[in-house]
Structure formats: C-alpha cells, structure tokens
C-alpha cells in the first residue's frame, strides 16, 4: 500500500504576541534532546515492528468462504448417491499467517458457525473422507501446515472451507405408528 502525505498546515497569526509565542514554542521543540527524539522513534518502531529492528508477528485478515457439503449416503452401496453444497456467508478472521495452522482455522470457523466438533460427527460405514477441507486457489491445504506454508499472504488471503455432513439414505423405521419415517428428498 502506498502512504499518503499528510496535508501541510499553515498558521495565520493575528497579533505579534501570537508570533512570539509561536517562535518560542518552535525553539523549545527544537531544543528537545537527541535522546528524547530517539526514544520517541524507538517507541514508534516498537509499536510497528514489535521491537527494535525485528519484525513481529503481523496479523492478516483471512476471509473464509464456508461451505456445507451434504452427502446423501447409501447404507446399502456404502457410497455417496448425491451431493448438495450450501454456500454460507463469508467469515473474516484475524490470524498470524506464520503461526496459525490450517486446523486452527477450521476449528475457528466451526466454533463461529456453532457446528459440533468433527470428532462428534457420526461416521457411516464406507465413509473415509476427511470431515473438513481448506482450499486455496484450487489446492487443498493440509491441517498441520501453517497458513504461510500453504501460500496464504496478506494479498492472497481468501480460502474456502468445506464441512461434510452425511445424510443416511435407505433407512426405514417401522413402529406401526403415524410417526413412521424414511429417507426422502425432503430430508436432503
């Protein structure tokens, strides 16, 4: 990003007294010791860079585009019969790309969306895929990688996450009552 120059400030003096006061103030400012000026600049650089001459952990705004992929899972064939993907509203997270791992981002999105932890999801027989994915520019990012390892930078900071949900297909509960149910397109 380019930096804007601050607008110049001009002073208009109404009387000579104001002129004298202004000159006196400028002399006092110019008389500030070198140590005071160095201390102020050191404080400024500490604030920007996290210490003298060292780069600190800078956070980036990571835009996450969450998706829920609903798989209609056949209990007989033990495979997906159809898939529907729901596109959810983007989530913006403030993260350190050098320290934050992809798994951490997936967990943050999961908690922000109030989803149950992936360890609690019911895995149906035959389903062996991961519950969650993180994709950057069409490539999957592994959960143990840092965001920087995946190529996520301040300029390239939009990822898509996918949460898979299984909907069992082929079950039927018969109790003889009015509340008998089975899988139907309405469930999917």
Coordinates of N, CA, C and O in Angstrom, one line a residue:
X1 N 0.8 -1.2 0.0 CA 0.0 0.0 0.0 C 0.9 1.2 0.0 O 1.9 1.3 0.6
X2 N 0.4 2.2 -0.7 CA 1.2 3.5 -0.7 C 0.8 4.3 0.5 O -0.4 4.2 1.0
X3 N 1.6 5.2 0.9 CA 1.3 6.0 2.1 C 1.0 7.4 1.5 O 1.6 7.9 0.6
X4 N 0.0 8.0 2.2 CA -0.4 9.3 1.8 C 0.4 10.4 2.5 O 0.7 10.1 3.7
X5 N 0.7 11.4 1.9 CA 1.4 12.5 2.6 C 0.4 13.3 3.4 O -0.8 13.5 3.0
X6 N 0.7 13.7 4.6 CA -0.2 14.5 5.4 C -0.3 15.9 4.8 O 0.7 16.4 4.3
X7 N -1.5 16.4 4.9 CA -1.6 17.8 4.4 C -0.8 18.8 5.2 O -0.6 18.6 6.4
X8 N -0.3 19.8 4.5 CA 0.6 20.8 5.2 C -0.3 21.7 5.9 O -1.5 22.0 5.6
X9 N 0.2 22.2 7.1 CA -0.6 23.0 7.9 C 0.1 24.4 7.9 O 1.3 24.5 8.1
X10 N -0.7 25.4 7.7 CA -0.2 26.8 7.8 C -0.8 27.5 9.0 O -2.0 27.2 9.3
X11 N -0.1 28.4 9.6 CA -0.5 29.1 10.7 C -0.8 30.6 10.3 O 0.1 31.1 9.7
X12 N -1.9 31.1 10.7 CA -2.1 32.5 10.4 C -2.1 33.2 11.8 O -2.8 32.8 12.7
X13 N -1.3 34.2 11.9 CA -1.1 34.9 13.2 C -1.9 36.2 13.1 O -1.7 37.0 12.2
X14 N -2.6 36.5 14.2 CA -3.4 37.7 14.3 C -2.6 38.9 14.9 O -2.7 40.0 14.5
X15 N -1.8 38.5 15.8 CA -1.0 39.6 16.5 C 0.4 39.2 16.6 O 0.8 38.1 16.4
X16 N 1.2 40.2 17.0 CA 2.7 39.9 17.2 C 2.9 39.0 18.4 O 3.8 38.2 18.5
X17 N 2.0 39.1 19.4 CA 2.1 38.2 20.6 C 2.0 36.7 20.1 O 2.8 35.9 20.6
X18 N 1.1 36.4 19.2 CA 1.0 35.1 18.7 C 2.2 34.7 18.0 O 2.7 33.5 18.1
X19 N 2.8 35.6 17.2 CA 4.1 35.3 16.5 C 5.2 35.0 17.5 O 6.0 34.0 17.3
X20 N 5.3 35.8 18.6 CA 6.3 35.5 19.6 C 6.1 34.1 20.3 O 7.0 33.4 20.5
X21 N 4.8 33.8 20.6 CA 4.5 32.6 21.2 C 4.9 31.4 20.3 O 5.4 30.4 20.8
X22 N 4.6 31.6 19.0 CA 4.9 30.5 18.1 C 6.4 30.3 17.9 O 6.9 29.2 17.9
X23 N 7.2 31.4 17.9 CA 8.6 31.3 17.8 C 9.2 30.6 19.0 O 10.1 29.7 18.9
X24 N 8.7 31.0 20.2 CA 9.2 30.4 21.4 C 8.9 28.9 21.5 O 9.7 28.1 21.9
X25 N 7.7 28.5 21.1 CA 7.3 27.1 21.0 C 8.2 26.3 20.1 O 8.7 25.2 20.4
X26 N 8.5 26.8 18.9 CA 9.4 26.2 18.0 C 10.8 26.0 18.5 O 11.4 25.0 18.3
X27 N 11.3 27.1 19.2 CA 12.6 27.0 19.8 C 12.6 25.9 20.9 O 13.6 25.1 20.9
X28 N 11.6 25.8 21.7 CA 11.5 24.8 22.7 C 11.5 23.4 22.1 O 12.2 22.5 22.6
X29 N 10.7 23.2 21.0 CA 10.7 21.9 20.3 C 12.0 21.6 19.7 O 12.5 20.4 19.8
X30 N 12.7 22.6 19.1 CA 14.0 22.3 18.5 C 15.0 22.0 19.6 O 16.0 21.3 19.3
X31 N 14.8 22.5 20.8 CA 15.8 22.2 21.9 C 15.6 20.8 22.5 O 16.3 20.4 23.4
X32 N 14.6 20.0 22.0 CA 14.5 18.7 22.6 C 15.7 17.9 22.3 O 16.3 18.0 21.2
X33 N 16.2 17.2 23.3 CA 17.4 16.4 23.2 C 17.3 15.3 22.2 O 16.3 14.8 21.8
X34 N 18.5 14.9 21.7 CA 18.6 13.9 20.7 C 18.0 12.6 21.3 O 17.4 11.8 20.7
X35 N 18.3 12.4 22.6 CA 17.9 11.2 23.3 C 16.3 11.1 23.3 O 15.8 10.0 23.1
X36 N 15.7 12.2 23.5 CA 14.2 12.2 23.5 C 13.7 11.9 22.2 O 12.7 11.1 22.0
X37 N 14.3 12.4 21.1 CA 13.8 12.1 19.8 C 14.1 10.6 19.4 O 13.2 10.0 18.8
X38 N 15.2 10.1 19.8 CA 15.5 8.7 19.6 C 14.5 7.8 20.4 O 14.1 6.8 19.9
X39 N 14.2 8.2 21.6 CA 13.3 7.4 22.4 C 11.9 7.4 21.7 O 11.3 6.4 21.7
X40 N 11.5 8.5 21.2 CA 10.2 8.6 20.6 C 10.2 7.7 19.3 O 9.2 7.0 19.1
X41 N 11.2 7.8 18.5 CA 11.3 7.0 17.3 C 11.4 5.5 17.6 O 10.8 4.7 17.0
X42 N 12.1 5.2 18.7 CA 12.2 3.8 19.1 C 10.9 3.2 19.6 O 10.5 2.1 19.2
X43 N 10.1 4.1 20.3 CA 8.8 3.7 20.7 C 7.9 3.4 19.5 O 7.1 2.5 19.4
X44 N 8.0 4.3 18.5 CA 7.2 4.2 17.3 C 7.5 2.9 16.6 O 6.6 2.2 16.2
X45 N 8.8 2.6 16.4 CA 9.2 1.4 15.7 C 8.9 0.1 16.5 O 8.5 -0.9 16.0
X46 N 8.9 0.2 17.8 CA 8.5 -0.9 18.7 C 7.0 -1.2 18.4 O 6.6 -2.3 18.3
X47 N 6.2 -0.1 18.3 CA 4.8 -0.3 18.1 C 4.6 -0.9 16.8 O 3.8 -1.9 16.6
X48 N 5.3 -0.5 15.7 CA 5.1 -1.0 14.4 C 5.6 -2.4 14.2 O 5.0 -3.3 13.6
X49 N 6.8 -2.7 14.7 CA 7.5 -3.9 14.4 C 7.7 -4.8 15.6 O 8.4 -5.8 15.4
X50 N 7.2 -4.5 16.7 CA 7.3 -5.4 17.9 C 8.7 -5.5 18.5 O 9.0 -6.4 19.2
X51 N 9.5 -4.5 18.3 CA 10.8 -4.5 19.0 C 11.8 -3.8 18.1 O 11.5 -3.4 16.9
X52 N 13.0 -3.5 18.6 CA 14.0 -2.7 17.9 C 14.6 -3.6 16.8 O 15.2 -4.6 17.0
X53 N 14.3 -3.2 15.6 CA 14.9 -3.9 14.4 C 14.5 -5.3 14.1 O 15.0 -5.9 13.3
X54 N 13.4 -5.7 14.8 CA 12.9 -7.1 14.5 C 11.5 -7.0 14.0 O 10.8 -6.1 14.3
X55 N 11.2 -7.9 13.1 CA 9.8 -7.9 12.6 C 9.0 -8.8 13.5 O 9.4 -9.8 13.9
X56 N 7.8 -8.3 13.8 CA 7.0 -9.0 14.8 C 5.9 -9.8 14.0 O 5.8 -9.7 12.8
X57 N 5.1 -10.6 14.7 CA 4.1 -11.3 14.1 C 3.0 -10.4 13.7 O 2.3 -9.8 14.5
X58 N 2.8 -10.2 12.4 CA 1.7 -9.3 11.9 C 0.5 -10.2 11.6 O 0.6 -11.2 11.0
X59 N -0.6 -9.7 12.0 CA -1.9 -10.4 11.7 C -2.4 -10.0 10.4 O -2.2 -8.9 9.9
X60 N -3.1 -10.9 9.7 CA -3.8 -10.6 8.5 C -5.3 -10.9 8.7 O -5.7 -11.6 9.5
X61 N -6.0 -10.3 7.8 CA -7.5 -10.6 7.8 C -7.7 -11.7 6.8 O -7.6 -11.5 5.6
X62 N -8.0 -12.9 7.3 CA -8.2 -14.0 6.5 C -9.7 -14.2 6.2 O -10.5 -14.2 7.1
X63 N -10.1 -14.1 4.9 CA -11.5 -14.3 4.5 C -11.8 -15.7 4.2 O -11.1 -16.3 3.4
X64 N -12.7 -16.3 5.0 CA -13.0 -17.7 4.8 C -14.4 -17.8 4.2 O -15.4 -17.2 4.7
X65 N -14.5 -18.6 3.1 CA -15.8 -18.8 2.5 C -16.3 -20.2 2.9 O -15.9 -21.2 2.3
X66 N -17.1 -20.3 3.9 CA -17.5 -21.6 4.4 C -18.6 -22.3 3.5 O -19.4 -21.6 2.9
X67 N -18.5 -23.6 3.3 CA -19.4 -24.4 2.5 C -19.8 -25.6 3.4 O -19.0 -26.1 4.1
X68 N -21.1 -26.0 3.2 CA -21.5 -27.3 3.9 C -21.9 -28.2 2.7 O -22.7 -27.9 1.9
X69 N -21.2 -29.3 2.6 CA -21.4 -30.3 1.6 C -22.2 -31.4 2.2 O -21.7 -32.2 3.0
X70 N -23.5 -31.5 1.8 CA -24.3 -32.6 2.3 C -24.3 -33.8 1.3 O -24.7 -33.6 0.2
X71 N -23.9 -34.9 1.9 CA -23.8 -36.1 1.1 C -24.9 -37.1 1.4 O -25.1 -37.4 2.6
X72 N -25.7 -37.4 0.4 CA -26.8 -38.4 0.6 C -26.1 -39.8 0.5 O -25.7 -40.2 -0.5
X73 N -25.9 -40.4 1.7 CA -25.0 -41.6 1.8 C -25.9 -42.9 1.8 O -26.7 -43.1 2.7
X74 N -25.6 -43.8 0.8 CA -26.4 -45.0 0.7 C -25.8 -46.0 1.7 O -24.6 -46.4 1.7
X75 N -26.7 -46.5 2.6 CA -26.2 -47.5 3.6 C -26.0 -48.9 2.9 O -25.3 -49.7 3.4
X76 N -26.7 -49.1 1.8 CA -26.6 -50.3 1.0 C -25.3 -50.3 0.2 O -24.5 -51.2 0.2
X77 N -25.1 -49.3 -0.6 CA -24.0 -49.2 -1.6 C -22.7 -48.7 -0.8 O -21.6 -48.8 -1.4
X78 N -22.9 -48.1 0.3 CA -21.8 -47.5 1.1 C -21.0 -46.5 0.3 O -19.8 -46.5 0.3
X79 N -21.8 -45.6 -0.4 CA -21.2 -44.5 -1.1 C -22.2 -43.4 -1.3 O -23.3 -43.5 -1.0
X80 N -21.6 -42.2 -1.7 CA -22.5 -41.1 -1.9 C -23.4 -41.2 -3.1 O -22.9 -41.6 -4.2
X81 N -24.7 -41.0 -2.9 CA -25.6 -41.1 -4.1 C -25.8 -39.7 -4.7 O -26.1 -39.6 -5.9
X82 N -25.7 -38.6 -3.9 CA -25.8 -37.3 -4.5 C -25.2 -36.3 -3.5 O -25.1 -36.6 -2.3
X83 N -24.9 -35.2 -4.0 CA -24.3 -34.1 -3.1 C -24.9 -32.8 -3.4 O -25.2 -32.4 -4.5
X84 N -25.1 -32.1 -2.3 CA -25.6 -30.7 -2.4 C -24.7 -29.8 -1.5 O -24.3 -30.2 -0.4
X85 N -24.3 -28.7 -2.1 CA -23.4 -27.8 -1.3 C -24.1 -26.5 -1.0 O -24.7 -25.8 -1.9
X86 N -24.1 -26.1 0.3 CA -24.7 -24.9 0.7 C -23.6 -23.8 0.8 O -22.6 -24.1 1.5
X87 N -23.8 -22.7 0.3 CA -22.8 -21.6 0.3 C -23.2 -20.7 1.5 O -24.3 -20.1 1.4
X88 N -22.3 -20.5 2.5 CA -22.7 -19.7 3.6 C -22.0 -18.3 3.5 O -21.1 -18.1 2.7
X89 N -22.4 -17.4 4.4 CA -21.8 -16.1 4.4 C -20.3 -16.1 4.8 O -19.9 -16.9 5.7
X90 N -19.5 -15.3 4.1 CA -18.0 -15.3 4.5 C -17.8 -14.9 5.9 O -18.5 -14.2 6.5
X91 N -16.7 -15.4 6.5 CA -16.2 -15.1 7.8 C -14.9 -14.5 7.7 O -14.0 -15.0 7.0
X92 N -14.6 -13.4 8.4 CA -13.3 -12.8 8.4 C -12.6 -13.1 9.8 O -13.2 -12.8 10.8
X93 N -11.4 -13.7 9.7 CA -10.7 -14.0 10.9 C -9.4 -13.2 10.9 O -8.7 -13.0 9.9
X94 N -8.9 -12.7 12.1 CA -7.7 -12.1 12.2 C -6.7 -13.1 12.8 O -6.8 -13.6 13.9
X95 N -5.7 -13.5 11.9 CA -4.7 -14.5 12.2 C -3.3 -14.2 11.9 O -3.1 -13.3 11.1
X96 N -2.4 -14.9 12.5 CA -1.0 -14.7 12.1 C -0.6 -15.8 11.2 O -0.6 -17.0 11.5
X97 N -0.3 -15.5 9.9 CA -0.1 -16.5 8.9 C 1.1 -17.4 9.1 O 1.1 -18.5 8.6
X98 N 2.0 -16.9 9.9 CA 3.2 -17.7 10.2 C 3.1 -18.7 11.3 O 3.8 -19.7 11.4
X99 N 2.1 -18.5 12.2 CA 1.9 -19.3 13.4 C 0.6 -20.1 13.3 O 0.6 -21.2 13.9
X100 N -0.4 -19.6 12.7 CA -1.7 -20.3 12.7 C -1.7 -21.4 11.7 O -1.3 -21.3 10.5
X101 N -2.1 -22.6 12.1 CA -2.2 -23.7 11.2 C -3.6 -23.8 10.6 O -4.6 -23.3 11.1
X102 N -3.7 -24.6 9.5 CA -5.0 -24.7 8.8 C -6.0 -25.4 9.7 O -7.2 -25.0 9.8
X103 N -5.6 -26.3 10.6 CA -6.5 -27.0 11.5 C -7.1 -26.0 12.5 O -8.3 -26.1 12.9
X104 N -6.3 -25.0 12.9 CA -6.8 -23.9 13.8 C -7.9 -23.1 13.1 O -8.9 -22.8 13.7
X105 N -7.7 -22.8 11.8 CA -8.7 -22.0 11.1 C -10.0 -22.8 11.0 O -11.0 -22.3 11.2
X106 N -9.9 -24.1 10.7 CA -11.1 -24.9 10.6 C -11.8 -25.0 11.9 O -13.0 -24.9 11.9
X107 N -11.1 -25.0 13.0 CA -11.7 -25.0 14.3 C -12.4 -23.7 14.6 O -13.4 -23.7 15.2
X108 N -11.7 -22.6 14.2 CA -12.3 -21.3 14.4 C -13.6 -21.1 13.7 O -14.6 -20.6 14.2
X109 N -13.6 -21.5 12.4 CA -14.8 -21.4 11.6 C -15.9 -22.3 12.2 O -17.0 -21.9 12.3
X110 N -15.5 -23.5 12.6 CA -16.5 -24.4 13.2 C -17.2 -23.8 14.5 O -18.4 -23.9 14.6
X111 N -16.3 -23.2 15.3 CA -16.9 -22.6 16.5 C -17.7 -21.3 16.2 O -18.8 -21.1 16.8
X112 N -17.3 -20.6 15.2 CA -18.0 -19.4 14.8 C -19.4 -19.7 14.2 O -20.4 -19.0 14.4
X113 N -19.4 -20.9 13.5 CA -20.7 -21.3 12.9 C -21.5 -22.2 13.8 O -22.6 -22.6 13.4
X114 N -21.1 -22.4 15.0 CA -21.7 -23.2 16.0 C -22.0 -24.6 15.6 O -23.0 -25.3 15.9
X115 N -21.0 -25.2 14.9 CA -21.0 -26.6 14.4 C -20.5 -27.5 15.5 O -19.6 -27.1 16.3
X116 N -21.0 -28.7 15.6 CA -20.4 -29.6 16.6 C -18.9 -30.0 16.2 O -18.6 -29.9 15.0
X117 N -18.1 -30.3 17.1 CA -16.7 -30.7 16.8 C -16.8 -31.9 15.9 O -17.6 -32.8 15.9
X118 N -15.8 -32.0 15.0 CA -15.8 -33.1 14.0 C -15.7 -34.5 14.6 O -16.1 -35.5 14.0
X119 N -15.1 -34.5 15.8 CA -15.0 -35.8 16.5 C -16.4 -36.4 16.9 O -16.5 -37.6 17.1
X120 N -17.3 -35.5 17.0 CA -18.7 -35.9 17.4 C -19.6 -36.3 16.2 O -20.7 -36.8 16.4
X121 N -19.1 -36.1 15.0 CA -20.0 -36.4 13.8 C -20.0 -37.9 13.6 O -19.1 -38.7 13.9
X122 N -21.2 -38.4 13.2 CA -21.4 -39.8 13.0 C -20.8 -40.3 11.7 O -21.2 -39.8 10.6
X123 N -19.9 -41.2 11.7 CA -19.2 -41.7 10.5 C -20.0 -42.9 10.1 O -20.0 -43.9 10.8
X124 N -20.6 -42.9 8.9 CA -21.3 -44.1 8.4 C -20.3 -45.0 7.7 O -19.2 -44.6 7.2
X125 N -20.7 -46.3 7.7 CA -19.8 -47.3 7.1 C -19.5 -47.0 5.7 O -20.4 -46.7 4.9
X126 N -18.2 -47.0 5.3 CA -17.8 -46.8 4.0 C -17.3 -45.4 3.8 O -16.6 -45.1 2.8
X127 N -17.7 -44.4 4.7 CA -17.2 -43.0 4.5 C -15.9 -42.9 5.2 O -15.7 -43.1 6.4
X128 N -14.8 -42.6 4.4 CA -13.5 -42.5 5.0 C -12.8 -41.2 4.6 O -11.7 -41.0 4.9
X129 N -13.6 -40.3 4.0 CA -13.0 -38.9 3.7 C -12.9 -38.1 4.9 O -13.5 -38.3 5.9
X130 N -12.1 -37.0 4.8 CA -12.0 -36.1 6.0 C -13.3 -35.3 6.1 O -14.0 -35.0 5.1
X131 N -13.6 -34.9 7.3 CA -14.9 -34.2 7.5 C -14.7 -32.7 7.0 O -15.7 -32.1 6.6
X132 N -13.5 -32.2 7.1 CA -13.3 -30.8 6.7 C -12.2 -30.6 5.8 O -11.2 -31.3 5.9
X133 N -12.3 -29.6 4.9 CA -11.2 -29.3 3.9 C -11.0 -27.8 3.9 O -11.9 -27.0 4.2
X134 N -9.8 -27.4 3.6 CA -9.5 -26.0 3.4 C -8.8 -25.9 2.0 O -7.8 -26.6 1.8
X135 N -9.3 -25.0 1.2 CA -8.8 -24.9 -0.2 C -8.4 -23.5 -0.5 O -9.1 -22.6 -0.2
X136 N -7.2 -23.4 -1.1 CA -6.7 -22.1 -1.5 C -6.3 -22.2 -3.0 O -5.5 -23.1 -3.4
X137 N -6.9 -21.4 -3.8 CA -6.7 -21.4 -5.3 C -6.8 -22.8 -5.9 O -5.9 -23.2 -6.7
X138 N -7.8 -23.6 -5.4 CA -8.0 -24.9 -6.0 C -7.1 -26.0 -5.4 O -7.2 -27.2 -5.9
X139 N -6.2 -25.7 -4.5 CA -5.4 -26.7 -3.9 C -5.7 -26.9 -2.4 O -5.9 -25.9 -1.7
X140 N -5.8 -28.2 -2.0 CA -6.1 -28.4 -0.6 C -4.9 -28.1 0.3 O -3.8 -28.4 0.0
X141 N -5.2 -27.5 1.4 CA -4.2 -27.2 2.4 C -4.3 -28.2 3.5 O -5.4 -28.5 4.0
X142 N -3.2 -28.8 3.9 CA -3.2 -29.8 4.9 C -3.4 -29.2 6.3 O -2.9 -28.1 6.6
X143 N -4.1 -29.9 7.2 CA -4.4 -29.3 8.5 C -3.2 -29.0 9.4 O -3.2 -28.1 10.2
X144 N -2.1 -29.7 9.2 CA -0.9 -29.5 10.0 C 0.0 -28.4 9.5 O 1.0 -28.1 10.1
X145 N -0.3 -27.8 8.3 CA 0.5 -26.8 7.7 C 0.1 -25.4 8.3 O -1.0 -25.2 8.6
X146 N 1.1 -24.5 8.3 CA 0.8 -23.1 8.7 C 0.2 -22.4 7.4 O 0.4 -22.9 6.3
X147 N -0.5 -21.3 7.7 CA -1.1 -20.6 6.5 C 0.0 -20.1 5.6 O -0.2 -20.2 4.3
X148 N 1.2 -19.7 6.1 CA 2.3 -19.3 5.2 C 2.8 -20.4 4.4 O 3.1 -20.2 3.2
X149 N 2.8 -21.6 4.9 CA 3.3 -22.8 4.2 C 2.3 -23.1 3.0 O 2.8 -23.6 2.0
X150 N 1.1 -22.8 3.1 CA 0.1 -23.0 2.1 C 0.1 -21.9 1.0 O -0.5 -22.1 0.0
X151 N 0.8 -20.8 1.3 CA 0.8 -19.7 0.3 C -0.1 -18.6 0.7 O -0.4 -17.7 -0.2
X152 N -0.7 -18.6 1.9 CA -1.6 -17.6 2.3 C -0.8 -16.3 2.7 O 0.0 -16.5 3.6
X153 N -1.1 -15.2 2.1 CA -0.4 -14.0 2.4 C -1.4 -12.9 2.6 O -2.6 -13.1 2.4
X154 N -0.9 -11.7 2.9 CA -1.9 -10.5 3.1 C -2.6 -10.3 1.7 O -3.8 -9.9 1.7
X155 N -1.9 -10.4 0.6 CA -2.5 -10.2 -0.7 C -3.4 -11.4 -1.2 O -4.2 -11.2 -2.0
X156 N -3.1 -12.6 -0.7 CA -3.8 -13.8 -1.2 C -4.4 -14.4 0.1 O -3.9 -15.5 0.6
X157 N -5.5 -13.8 0.6 CA -6.0 -14.3 1.9 C -7.4 -14.7 1.9 O -8.2 -14.4 2.8
X158 N -7.8 -15.3 0.9 CA -9.2 -15.9 0.8 C -9.2 -17.4 0.6 O -8.6 -17.8 -0.4
X159 N -9.7 -18.1 1.5 CA -9.8 -19.6 1.4 C -11.2 -20.0 1.4 O -12.1 -19.3 1.9
X160 N -11.4 -21.2 1.0 CA -12.7 -21.9 1.0 C -12.6 -23.1 1.9 O -11.7 -23.9 1.8
X161 N -13.5 -23.2 2.9 CA -13.6 -24.4 3.7 C -14.8 -25.2 3.4 O -15.9 -24.6 3.1
X162 N -14.7 -26.5 3.5 CA -15.8 -27.4 3.2 C -16.0 -28.3 4.5 O -15.1 -28.9 4.9
X163 N -17.3 -28.3 5.0 CA -17.6 -29.2 6.1 C -18.6 -30.2 5.5 O -19.6 -29.8 4.9
X164 N -18.3 -31.5 5.6 CA -19.1 -32.5 5.1 C -20.1 -33.0 6.1 O -19.8 -33.2 7.3
X165 N -21.3 -33.2 5.7 CA -22.4 -33.8 6.5 C -23.0 -34.9 5.8 O -23.4 -34.8 4.6
X166 N -23.2 -36.0 6.5 CA -23.8 -37.2 5.9 C -25.3 -37.3 6.2 O -25.7 -37.1 7.4
X167 N -26.1 -37.6 5.2 CA -27.5 -37.9 5.4 C -27.7 -39.3 4.9 O -27.5 -39.7 3.8
X168 N -28.1 -40.2 5.9 CA -28.2 -41.6 5.6 C -29.4 -41.8 4.6 O -30.5 -41.2 4.8
X169 N -29.2 -42.6 3.6 CA -30.2 -42.9 2.6 C -30.5 -44.4 2.6 O -29.5 -45.2 2.6
X170 N -31.7 -44.8 2.7 CA -32.0 -46.2 2.6 C -32.5 -46.8 3.9 O -32.7 -48.0 4.1
X171 N -32.7 -46.0 5.0 CA -33.2 -46.5 6.2 C -34.7 -46.3 6.3 O -35.3 -45.4 5.7
X172 N -35.3 -47.1 7.1 CA -36.8 -47.0 7.3 C -37.1 -47.5 8.7 O -36.6 -48.6 9.1
X173 N -37.8 -46.7 9.5 CA -38.2 -47.1 10.8 C -39.6 -47.5 10.8 O -40.5 -46.6 10.4
X174 N -40.0 -48.7 11.2 CA -41.4 -49.1 11.2 C -41.7 -49.4 12.7 O -41.2 -50.3 13.2
X175 N -42.6 -48.7 13.2 CA -43.1 -48.9 14.5 C -44.6 -49.2 14.5 O -45.2 -49.6 15.5
X176 N -45.2 -49.0 13.3 CA -46.7 -49.2 13.2 C -47.5 -48.0 13.6 O -48.7 -48.0 13.5
X177 N -46.8 -46.9 13.9 CA -47.5 -45.7 14.3 C -47.5 -44.7 13.1 O -47.0 -44.9 12.1
X178 N -48.1 -43.5 13.4 CA -48.2 -42.5 12.4 C -46.9 -41.8 12.2 O -46.7 -41.1 11.2
X179 N -45.9 -42.0 13.1 CA -44.6 -41.3 13.0 C -43.6 -42.1 12.3 O -42.4 -41.8 12.4
X180 N -44.0 -43.1 11.6 CA -43.0 -43.9 10.8 C -42.3 -43.0 9.8 O -43.0 -42.1 9.2
X181 N -41.1 -43.2 9.5 CA -40.4 -42.3 8.6 C -39.3 -43.1 7.8 O -38.9 -44.2 8.1
X182 N -38.9 -42.4 6.8 CA -37.8 -43.0 5.9 C -37.1 -41.8 5.3 O -37.5 -40.6 5.4
X183 N -36.0 -42.1 4.6 CA -35.3 -41.0 3.9 C -36.1 -40.6 2.7 O -36.7 -41.4 2.0
X184 N -36.1 -39.3 2.4 CA -36.8 -38.8 1.3 C -36.1 -37.6 0.8 O -35.2 -37.1 1.5
X185 N -36.5 -37.0 -0.3 CA -35.8 -35.8 -0.8 C -36.0 -34.7 0.2 O -35.2 -33.7 0.3
X186 N -37.1 -34.7 1.0 CA -37.3 -33.6 2.0 C -36.2 -33.6 3.1 O -35.9 -32.6 3.6
X187 N -35.6 -34.8 3.4 CA -34.6 -34.9 4.4 C -33.3 -34.3 3.8 O -32.4 -34.0 4.6
X188 N -33.1 -34.3 2.6 CA -31.9 -33.9 1.9 C -32.0 -32.5 1.5 O -31.3 -31.6 1.5

